[in-house]
Structure formats: structure tokens, C-alpha cells
């Protein structure tokens, strides 16, 4: 470790300050959830209000004395602030209290470090941690601010602090290179899906809104889901069959939070890229949360930051079982689904979500009637294999009259595979254009 500080305990004193500026305000209830998610035991919450943070100690000398008294009363060894603090403020407060101090960013990083499971996720967390540490090294190594010297220690004239910063920069550069490989691999996978025209749907939303529970419910996956913040860090992809569309790739992504540290957004760029490249974003909202409007605004802010704010979006009001509401779809002026009310835990309304996703993605559905002669059995069998036949009947000459419904792309791919001409079977209004055929050829 790069720090030499007093040992941290599990019992923590929490500090929350209300500032006049609404943009700087945090939620004390969210702090409690974060602390519990990190595995600490909150002993007490000390609150106050200020016009602006104290430049030296963030909370001022009076509140600092109150925190010191709480540390002695509860025997705690850790103080957690519900705010982002500067390195100098953290250092000054630690010296005054003689215990470990953690700000909101450090707390979130600690949770991320516990939850990362994949190699990529661990790299992303380490990158964010190292960039966070790089501004705070002075706090742990002030006693080593001297030139190296002595037998076997004569070197380039670096202080210990400079050496550690150089090592950090080297490690950060190495992680950036490895993450760049991950990004290229993800880009290749996305391009392959795009060539095959497999639509992708990304679940986004505020942390603990129920994304992973919903993901498990509609894909029968076994993604870790828990009633805690940041239960999911690593993106999970599954295939999903959607009516009138066929197979879709569904991605479960990391949850967002108010004032998500910018370095974390940068570190998780490869993960969040799934959202920017998606055909549709499903924004999962905890309908029972009294702060849901603020949470929605925060998700919108992060989506704008990663340049995904122009991706089509479907809102899902989850946890209606806590409100006594019934499942339903709300539509916009064009008749497209805009909001789906459901309960991922109980499964009520999941069919409406499938329907809504299908309506958003199935923008070019072929719904026609075909008449096939007995010697066109290969085409008839292929249509049945695609499950495109809605109804079939026979006339007095033995011809098959099929009512078919399927994506135009699948019909054209099937016809090209069979060596048939789509123009010979479709009415003039449904015949494919030159651009349609060029797209099919590019996919072959």
C-alpha cells in the first residue's frame, strides 16, 4: 500500500453537511446505504449546514470537535464524509482526529474494489484508485521527503515521494494500454453484431433501481442481484428473443449515482460504451423512491457525459409492488411505448416490457400473404422454420396460402439463401429497394 495511516476499523462516524448550493447537496440516506454496502457499521451521523466548505477542515473547528467526541464515545476508528474532499482537507482532518478519514469518492472506490469480478472490471477499478491515490500520496509519505542515500541506495536524486509517483504513473500507463485492448475487442464484437444486424438493448439506471433483478427475470440469467448499491459492476450480455424482432443482445450495466466521480466515468468508459452503441436504452427507475426525479436527472447527466443521450430510450417504472400499482404501458404522441410500469421481483408486467421493446425495434416488419404452389415446398418449410407463418390454409388447387409476419431483413436473407427473388412474391408496395439488397449483400 502507498499509505501509512492508522488502522481502519469497521465502526464509522458519518458526517453530512448541507450546503446552500443545491448542486453540492448529497443525500444522507444514500450515505447510509453506501456505508452498509462497503461493509462498515455506521455508529452515528453528524449533520450540519454551511454556506461553503471550510478550506482547511471542510466542516470547521466546532464540528471537528463534535466528530472527535463521537469517535471517543463510540470507539470508532473511521470517519466517512458524504462529500468529495481535497487531499489537503483530508490530511488536515486526519491529523486533527488521529484516525482514518474517507471521503465519498474513496468510499465508492472501496465498494467498486469489492464488487469487481472480471479482469476488465478489476483493471478499471484499479485505474480509478491509482488516479485517486496519485493526488494523495503526500499524505502517507511526508516522513520520507528526503533524497535517497547511503550504500546501495544512491540513485537519481529522487525523493521517496517522487519515486512512488513515477511508479504510479507507470502502472496507470500500463493499465490504460490493457484497457485499450479491451475496448478494441468490444468494438470488434459490436461491429460483428452490427454486421449481423443484431439489435442491442442496454439496461441503465440509478444504482439499486432493480436492473439486475429485471435482467435475471427476462433472460433467466443468474446475475448477482442484491438490495445494495453497486451490486453490478461488470457488464453482462445475454441473448433475448423479442416478438417481431428475433434475437436481441441485452446488456446489464453499472448503476449510476449522484456526483459519480468523473474519474470513475472515465475508467468505466469501456463498460459504458455498451450504452452509447445500443439500439435502445431501457432506463430502469425505482418508482417507489421519493427521490426518483433527482435520480432520473442524474442518470440523464451521466448519459450526456458519455454521449449516449441521443440513443432512443424506454422508461421502466420498477417496484410497483411497493406502490400497489398495476402493470401498464404509457405511450407518446406517435403511439410508441414511452413508460412501462412493472415489478421485476414479482414478474408482473414483464410481457408488456417484451411488447414495448419489440415495438421500438421492429420498425420494418413484413406482414403479407403469400400463395405457394406444391413445388415450392422449400420456401414453405423455411418460413415455418423461421416461425413466420401466422396462419396457413389450402385452396382447391392444393396451393398453400400463408399469412406471414417477420422482419423484412430476415425474409430477404432467407430468399437470398434459397436463390429466390423476393420481387416475385411480394406486392409492389412491399418490394425491397436497391438499398435493401445492398445491405443484405454486405452482410453475406
mmCIF file of C-alpha atoms in Angstrom, residues 37 43 58 103 120 144 220 274 410 427:
data_model
loop_
_atom_site.group_PDB
_atom_site.id
_atom_site.type_symbol
_atom_site.label_atom_id
_atom_site.label_comp_id
_atom_site.label_asym_id
_atom_site.label_seq_id
_atom_site.Cartn_x
_atom_site.Cartn_y
_atom_site.Cartn_z
ATOM 1 C CA UNK A 37 -22.679 -1.677 1.051
ATOM 2 C CA UNK A 43 -22.230 4.392 14.631
ATOM 3 C CA UNK A 58 -14.188 21.157 5.339
ATOM 4 C CA UNK A 103 -14.498 10.932 1.526
ATOM 5 C CA UNK A 120 -11.653 -5.906 -17.072
ATOM 6 C CA UNK A 144 10.124 10.192 3.583
ATOM 7 C CA UNK A 220 -33.306 -16.433 -16.909
ATOM 8 C CA UNK A 274 -22.387 -0.649 -24.382
ATOM 9 C CA UNK A 410 -34.889 -11.969 -42.245
ATOM 10 C CA UNK A 427 -46.846 -6.990 -53.721
#
